[in-house]
Coordinates of C-alpha atoms in Angstrom, one line a residue:
Chain A
M1 CA -41.6 27.9 -9.6
S2 CA -39.0 30.5 -9.8
S3 CA -35.3 30.4 -9.2
A4 CA -32.4 32.7 -8.9
R5 CA -28.7 32.2 -8.4
T6 CA -25.6 34.2 -7.7
T7 CA -22.2 33.4 -9.0
S8 CA -20.5 32.6 -5.7
L9 CA -20.9 31.8 -2.1
T10 CA -19.5 34.1 0.6
Y11 CA -18.5 32.6 3.9
V12 CA -18.5 34.9 6.9
A13 CA -16.7 33.5 9.9
D14 CA -18.8 35.2 12.5
D15 CA -22.1 35.1 10.7
P16 CA -23.6 31.6 10.9
S17 CA -26.7 32.6 8.9
V18 CA -24.7 32.5 5.6
P19 CA -24.1 31.3 3.0
V20 CA -27.2 29.5 1.8
M21 CA -26.3 27.2 -1.1
L22 CA -29.8 26.0 -1.8
E23 CA -33.0 27.5 -0.7
L24 CA -36.3 25.8 -1.2
A25 CA -39.5 27.6 -0.5
A26 CA -43.0 26.3 -0.8
G27 CA -46.2 27.2 0.8
A28 CA -49.3 25.2 0.1
A29 CA -47.8 22.5 -2.0
A30 CA -49.5 19.2 -1.3
T31 CA -46.3 17.3 -0.7
K32 CA -42.8 18.7 -0.3
V33 CA -40.0 16.1 -0.6
V34 CA -36.3 16.7 -0.4
Q35 CA -34.4 13.4 -0.6
G36 CA -31.1 12.0 -1.7
N37 CA -29.4 15.3 -2.4
R38 CA -25.8 16.1 -1.9
I39 CA -24.7 19.6 -1.1
G40 CA -20.9 20.2 -1.0
G41 CA -20.8 23.5 0.9
G42 CA -23.1 26.1 2.5
M43 CA -26.5 25.7 3.9
L44 CA -29.7 24.0 2.8
R45 CA -32.5 26.3 3.8
I46 CA -36.1 25.2 3.6
S47 CA -38.7 27.7 4.4
G48 CA -42.4 28.1 4.4
G49 CA -45.1 25.5 4.4
D50 CA -45.6 22.6 6.7
G51 CA -44.9 19.0 6.5
W52 CA -41.7 18.8 4.5
Q53 CA -40.2 15.4 4.2
I54 CA -36.5 15.9 4.4
G55 CA -34.6 12.7 3.9
G56 CA -36.1 9.5 4.9
L57 CA -35.5 6.2 6.7
A58 CA -34.9 4.1 3.6
A59 CA -31.5 3.7 2.1
G60 CA -30.4 6.6 0.0
Q61 CA -33.2 9.0 1.1
G62 CA -31.0 11.0 3.4
N63 CA -29.5 14.2 2.2
I64 CA -25.8 14.7 2.5
L65 CA -24.6 18.1 3.7
I66 CA -20.9 18.3 3.7
G67 CA -18.2 20.9 3.7
V68 CA -17.9 24.3 5.2
R69 CA -21.0 25.4 7.0
A70 CA -23.0 22.4 6.0
V71 CA -26.2 23.3 7.8
L72 CA -29.8 22.4 7.5
D73 CA -31.9 25.5 8.2
V74 CA -35.6 25.0 8.4
A75 CA -37.5 28.2 9.0
D76 CA -41.1 29.2 9.2
S77 CA -42.2 25.6 8.9
S78 CA -43.7 23.1 11.2
N79 CA -44.5 19.4 11.4
D80 CA -41.5 18.5 9.2
A81 CA -39.8 15.1 9.2
I82 CA -36.1 15.2 9.0
Q83 CA -34.7 11.7 8.8
G84 CA -31.6 9.9 7.8
Q85 CA -29.1 12.6 7.2
P86 CA -25.6 11.3 7.3
P87 CA -22.8 13.2 8.9
A88 CA -21.5 16.4 7.6
S89 CA -17.9 17.4 7.2
R90 CA -14.9 18.2 9.1
L91 CA -14.7 21.8 9.5
P92 CA -12.3 24.6 10.1
R93 CA -12.6 26.4 13.4
R94 CA -15.3 29.0 13.5
V95 CA -17.1 27.6 10.6
Q96 CA -19.1 24.5 11.4
P97 CA -21.9 22.5 9.9
G98 CA -24.9 20.9 11.4
I99 CA -28.6 21.4 12.0
Q100 CA -29.1 25.1 12.1
S101 CA -32.8 25.3 13.0
V102 CA -35.9 23.2 12.8
A103 CA -39.2 24.5 14.0
G104 CA -41.9 22.2 15.0
G105 CA -40.5 19.2 13.1
Q106 CA -38.8 16.0 13.8
L107 CA -35.2 15.2 13.7
R108 CA -34.6 11.5 13.5
Q109 CA -31.6 9.4 13.0
R110 CA -29.2 12.2 12.1
A111 CA -25.6 11.9 12.5
G112 CA -24.0 15.2 12.0
R113 CA -21.6 17.7 13.4
A114 CA -22.0 20.8 15.3
Q115 CA -24.6 23.4 15.3
R116 CA -24.0 27.0 16.0
H117 CA -26.6 29.4 16.9
P118 CA -29.7 27.7 15.6
R119 CA -32.5 30.1 15.7
R120 CA -35.2 27.6 16.4
L121 CA -35.2 24.3 17.9
V122 CA -36.4 20.9 16.9
A123 CA -39.7 20.0 18.3
D124 CA -38.9 16.3 18.5
S125 CA -35.3 15.4 18.2
R126 CA -34.4 11.8 18.5
A127 CA -31.7 9.3 17.7
S128 CA -29.1 11.6 16.4
A129 CA -25.3 11.9 16.8
V130 CA -24.1 15.4 16.7
S131 CA -20.4 15.8 17.0
S132 CA -19.6 19.2 18.2
A133 CA -16.7 21.0 16.6
T134 CA -15.6 24.0 18.5
T135 CA -15.9 27.7 17.9
S136 CA -16.0 30.5 20.3
S137 CA -19.2 30.4 22.2
S138 CA -19.6 26.8 21.2
T139 CA -22.9 25.4 21.9
A140 CA -24.5 22.1 20.9
V141 CA -28.0 23.4 20.8
T142 CA -29.1 27.0 21.0
T143 CA -32.5 28.6 20.7
S144 CA -33.4 32.2 20.4
G145 CA -35.1 34.5 18.1
A146 CA -38.6 34.3 16.7
A147 CA -41.2 31.6 17.3
P148 CA -39.2 28.9 19.1
A149 CA -41.3 25.8 19.5
D150 CA -42.9 25.2 22.8
N151 CA -43.2 21.7 24.2
T152 CA -40.0 20.8 22.3
Q153 CA -38.6 17.4 23.1
I154 CA -34.9 16.6 22.6
H155 CA -34.2 13.0 23.3
H156 CA -32.0 10.1 22.4
N157 CA -29.2 12.1 20.9
V158 CA -25.4 11.8 21.3
F159 CA -23.7 15.1 21.5
A160 CA -20.0 14.5 21.4
H161 CA -17.3 17.1 21.2
A162 CA -15.0 15.8 18.5
S163 CA -12.4 18.5 17.9
G164 CA -9.8 20.2 19.9
L165 CA -9.5 22.7 22.7
N166 CA -11.3 26.0 22.6
T167 CA -12.5 28.7 24.8
G168 CA -15.5 30.9 25.3
Y169 CA -18.0 28.2 25.8
D170 CA -21.5 29.2 26.7
G171 CA -23.1 25.9 27.4
A172 CA -23.9 22.6 25.9
F173 CA -27.6 23.6 25.7
K174 CA -28.4 27.2 25.6
F175 CA -32.0 28.5 25.6
Y176 CA -33.0 32.1 25.5
G177 CA -36.0 32.3 23.2
G178 CA -38.8 32.2 25.7
E179 CA -39.6 28.5 25.1
S180 CA -41.9 26.7 27.5
G181 CA -42.7 23.1 28.2
L182 CA -39.3 21.8 27.1
S183 CA -38.4 18.2 27.9
I184 CA -34.8 17.1 27.5
Y185 CA -34.3 13.4 28.1
N186 CA -32.1 10.4 27.3
N187 CA -29.3 12.3 25.7
T188 CA -25.6 11.6 26.1
V189 CA -23.4 14.7 26.3
D190 CA -19.7 14.1 26.1
V191 CA -17.6 17.2 26.0
A192 CA -14.2 15.5 25.9
G193 CA -12.5 16.5 29.1
T194 CA -9.2 18.2 28.7
I195 CA -9.3 17.8 25.0
G196 CA -12.4 19.9 24.7
G197 CA -11.7 22.1 27.7
F198 CA -15.4 22.6 28.1
N199 CA -15.8 24.8 31.2
A200 CA -19.4 25.9 30.7
P201 CA -22.7 24.6 32.0
A202 CA -24.6 21.8 30.5
F203 CA -27.7 23.9 30.5
N204 CA -27.6 27.7 30.1
I205 CA -31.2 28.8 30.5
G206 CA -32.5 32.2 29.7
S207 CA -34.9 33.9 32.1
G208 CA -37.9 33.4 29.8
S209 CA -37.4 29.7 29.1
L210 CA -39.2 27.1 31.0
F211 CA -38.5 23.4 31.2
Q212 CA -40.9 20.7 32.0
S213 CA -38.3 17.9 32.5
I214 CA -34.6 17.2 32.4
R215 CA -34.2 13.5 33.0
N216 CA -32.3 10.4 32.0
N217 CA -29.4 12.4 30.5
L218 CA -25.7 11.6 30.8
F219 CA -23.3 14.5 31.2
T220 CA -19.7 13.5 31.1
A221 CA -16.2 15.0 30.7
F222 CA -17.0 18.5 31.7
L223 CA -14.4 20.7 33.4
D224 CA -15.3 22.8 36.4
V225 CA -17.9 25.4 35.4
G226 CA -16.5 28.9 35.7
S227 CA -17.7 31.4 38.3
T228 CA -19.3 33.4 35.6
F229 CA -22.0 30.8 35.4
G230 CA -22.3 30.2 39.1
G231 CA -20.3 27.1 39.3
A232 CA -23.1 24.7 38.3
F233 CA -24.0 22.5 35.4
C234 CA -27.6 23.8 35.2
V235 CA -27.7 27.6 35.4
L236 CA -29.8 30.5 34.5
R237 CA -28.6 33.0 32.0
G238 CA -28.5 36.6 32.9
C239 CA -30.0 36.2 36.3
S240 CA -29.2 34.3 39.4
H241 CA -32.4 33.0 40.8
G242 CA -35.8 31.7 39.8
S243 CA -37.2 28.3 39.1
R244 CA -37.1 27.5 35.4
V245 CA -37.3 23.7 35.5
T246 CA -40.2 21.8 36.9
A247 CA -38.4 18.5 37.5
A248 CA -34.8 17.4 37.0
D249 CA -33.9 13.9 38.2
Y250 CA -32.5 10.6 37.1
N251 CA -29.6 12.2 35.3
G252 CA -26.1 10.7 35.2
W253 CA -23.0 12.8 36.0
F254 CA -19.4 11.7 35.6
N255 CA -17.1 14.7 35.6
P256 CA -14.0 13.9 37.6
L257 CA -12.3 17.0 36.2
A258 CA -15.1 19.2 37.7
P259 CA -15.0 18.5 41.5
Q260 CA -16.1 22.0 42.4
S261 CA -19.2 22.2 40.2
A262 CA -22.7 21.6 41.5
R263 CA -25.2 19.8 39.4
Y264 CA -28.1 22.2 39.7
R265 CA -27.8 25.8 40.7
S266 CA -29.8 26.5 43.8
G267 CA -33.4 27.4 43.1
I268 CA -33.4 26.6 39.4
V269 CA -35.5 23.5 39.7
G270 CA -38.9 23.5 41.3
N271 CA -39.0 20.0 42.7
P272 CA -36.0 18.8 44.7
P273 CA -33.6 18.0 42.0
G274 CA -31.4 15.0 41.5
L275 CA -32.6 12.8 44.2
H276 CA -32.1 9.7 41.9
D277 CA -29.1 11.0 39.9
V278 CA -26.3 8.7 39.2
Q279 CA -22.9 10.1 40.0
A280 CA -20.5 7.4 39.0
N281 CA -18.4 6.1 36.2
P282 CA -20.9 5.3 33.5
Q283 CA -18.9 2.3 32.3
L284 CA -19.5 2.9 28.6
S285 CA -18.5 0.3 26.1
G286 CA -16.2 2.5 24.0
Q287 CA -13.8 5.4 24.2
P288 CA -14.6 8.9 22.9
E289 CA -13.2 9.5 19.4
V290 CA -11.4 12.8 19.0
P291 CA -11.1 13.9 16.3
Y292 CA -14.1 12.8 14.4
R293 CA -13.2 9.7 12.5
I294 CA -15.8 9.3 9.8
A295 CA -14.3 10.0 6.4
E296 CA -16.2 12.7 4.4
G297 CA -15.4 10.9 1.2
C298 CA -17.0 7.8 2.4
I299 CA -20.2 9.7 3.3
W300 CA -20.2 11.7 0.0
L301 CA -20.0 8.6 -2.1
G302 CA -22.6 6.8 -0.1
S303 CA -20.3 4.1 1.0
C304 CA -20.9 4.9 4.6
T305 CA -24.5 5.0 5.6
T306 CA -26.2 7.0 8.3
G307 CA -27.1 3.8 10.0
Q308 CA -23.5 2.7 10.1
V309 CA -22.4 5.9 11.6
L310 CA -25.1 5.8 14.3
S311 CA -24.4 2.2 15.0
H312 CA -20.7 3.1 15.5
Y313 CA -21.7 5.8 18.0
R314 CA -24.0 3.3 19.7
D315 CA -21.0 1.0 20.2
L316 CA -19.1 3.9 21.7
Y317 CA -21.7 5.1 24.1
R318 CA -23.5 1.9 25.0
P319 CA -23.3 1.1 28.7
A320 CA -21.4 -2.0 29.4
A321 CA -22.9 -4.8 31.6
G322 CA -22.9 -3.6 35.1
S323 CA -23.1 0.1 34.2
P324 CA -24.9 2.2 36.8
L325 CA -26.9 3.8 33.9
V326 CA -28.8 0.6 33.3
N327 CA -32.3 0.5 34.8
A328 CA -31.5 3.9 36.4
G329 CA -33.8 6.0 34.3
S330 CA -37.1 7.5 35.5
P331 CA -39.7 4.9 36.2
A332 CA -42.2 7.1 34.5
D333 CA -40.5 6.0 31.2
G334 CA -41.3 2.4 31.8
A335 CA -39.6 -0.5 33.4
G336 CA -35.9 -0.8 32.5
A337 CA -35.6 2.9 31.6
F338 CA -32.0 3.9 31.3
I339 CA -29.8 7.0 31.4
G340 CA -28.2 8.2 28.3
A341 CA -29.1 7.9 24.6
V342 CA -28.2 4.3 24.3
G343 CA -29.5 1.4 26.4
L344 CA -27.8 -1.9 27.3
N345 CA -29.0 -4.3 24.7
G346 CA -32.1 -2.9 22.8
S347 CA -34.5 -4.6 25.1
H348 CA -36.2 -1.4 26.1
S349 CA -38.7 -0.1 23.6
L350 CA -37.0 3.3 23.5
D351 CA -33.5 1.9 23.0
L352 CA -33.4 2.6 19.3
F353 CA -30.3 4.7 18.8
G354 CA -28.3 3.2 15.9
R355 CA -30.7 0.5 15.3
V356 CA -33.2 2.0 12.8
V357 CA -31.8 3.6 9.7
P358 CA -30.0 1.2 7.3
Chain B
M1 CA -34.6 30.2 -14.4
T2 CA -38.3 30.8 -13.9
V3 CA -40.9 28.3 -14.4
T4 CA -44.6 28.9 -14.0
T5 CA -46.8 25.8 -13.8
S6 CA -49.9 24.6 -12.2
G7 CA -48.6 21.1 -12.2
S8 CA -46.1 19.2 -10.1
V9 CA -42.6 20.4 -9.7
V10 CA -39.8 17.8 -9.8
I11 CA -36.1 18.7 -9.7
E12 CA -34.2 15.5 -10.1
D13 CA -30.8 14.0 -11.0
S14 CA -29.2 17.3 -11.8
I15 CA -25.7 18.6 -11.1
F16 CA -25.3 22.2 -10.1
E17 CA -21.6 22.7 -10.0
A18 CA -19.9 26.0 -9.3
T19 CA -23.2 27.7 -9.7
G20 CA -23.3 29.7 -6.5
A21 CA -26.5 29.8 -4.5
M22 CA -29.6 28.4 -5.9
Q23 CA -33.1 29.4 -4.9
F24 CA -36.3 27.7 -5.8
T25 CA -39.7 29.0 -4.8
A26 CA -42.8 27.0 -5.5
Q27 CA -46.2 28.6 -5.5
G28 CA -49.5 26.8 -5.6
G29 CA -50.7 23.4 -4.3
A30 CA -49.0 20.9 -6.6
P31 CA -46.4 18.6 -5.1
V32 CA -42.8 19.6 -5.0
T33 CA -40.0 17.0 -5.2
V34 CA -36.3 17.7 -5.0
R35 CA -34.3 14.5 -5.3
E36 CA -30.9 13.1 -6.1
Q37 CA -29.1 16.3 -7.0

């Protein structure tokens, strides 16, 4: 093993690829375990080799990334397990932490803050709370660049805008890496209404990206999507026509501040879209929290666990009794399938958000 | 710091304060563990 260090970190506001505080590289190592570490600024980059165990589901196994540009960047690696990372820090505008990129791995039970320009996308993202702080071109999940993972699934995440007003949004999800077979299901996306001022699409899809399914997701508190994007929540990037999504249905939409916006831009979905969508107040159990209210000190000291944070977000985004999201998910996902990241009472086998990590 | 070993690599219970960026590269097939820094 070799190591090298420099004497300082240099933060560059418009370059989300730096600085890397700790880089771990390994190729053929039999096991690669990164657990229980705390990084107080900059990115944790893990590169090379497959099957990294990053964090874990047991108490204390998660890594804490906190401070300016607290980012987990996994590159040139596949079949990794990323589990139990507690939330990262508050952040100044234009510099934000979060998952940077994960290729071919699993993201489980992560409570964190925003991502900016990740270069690859999680292959299986589940049970996470990602609170999006704003920057220009703010995007919750972005893919581009080399080797994006095909057949990626993003499911059971809460994406919540938890800072103030900004401009220059490109979309909550932005794909332009030529991915195919993507499935986005059972996510809750809350972009905070007038507080966030989010006037971009939910999905901004590049001409080379192909989706298998967009279903069971809740999109709420959007403003009207600007004409630049064609005035719809699901749009194509850089071109105006062409089917990029095989099926989009059973999604929930509650955007009273966006009366002019269509759900799906004409022609973007192959099958008739949204026949079973819910367009009503989702009747969630809690109110959005802006700004983000989890104290960094509590996380850093380990006094607040990932499970506690996720449980808190479960309480915020759990549909109340009588919610139209209950039993409104795709029947293909089993009886009692629901819309959004959180189910009514945990009775559905996939209603695990906030109920797994201690 | 450069370490060459054919055995396992464990970095554990260390504090790196005001060090700047750190880079660790493991070569070979032995297990690598980075824990509780």
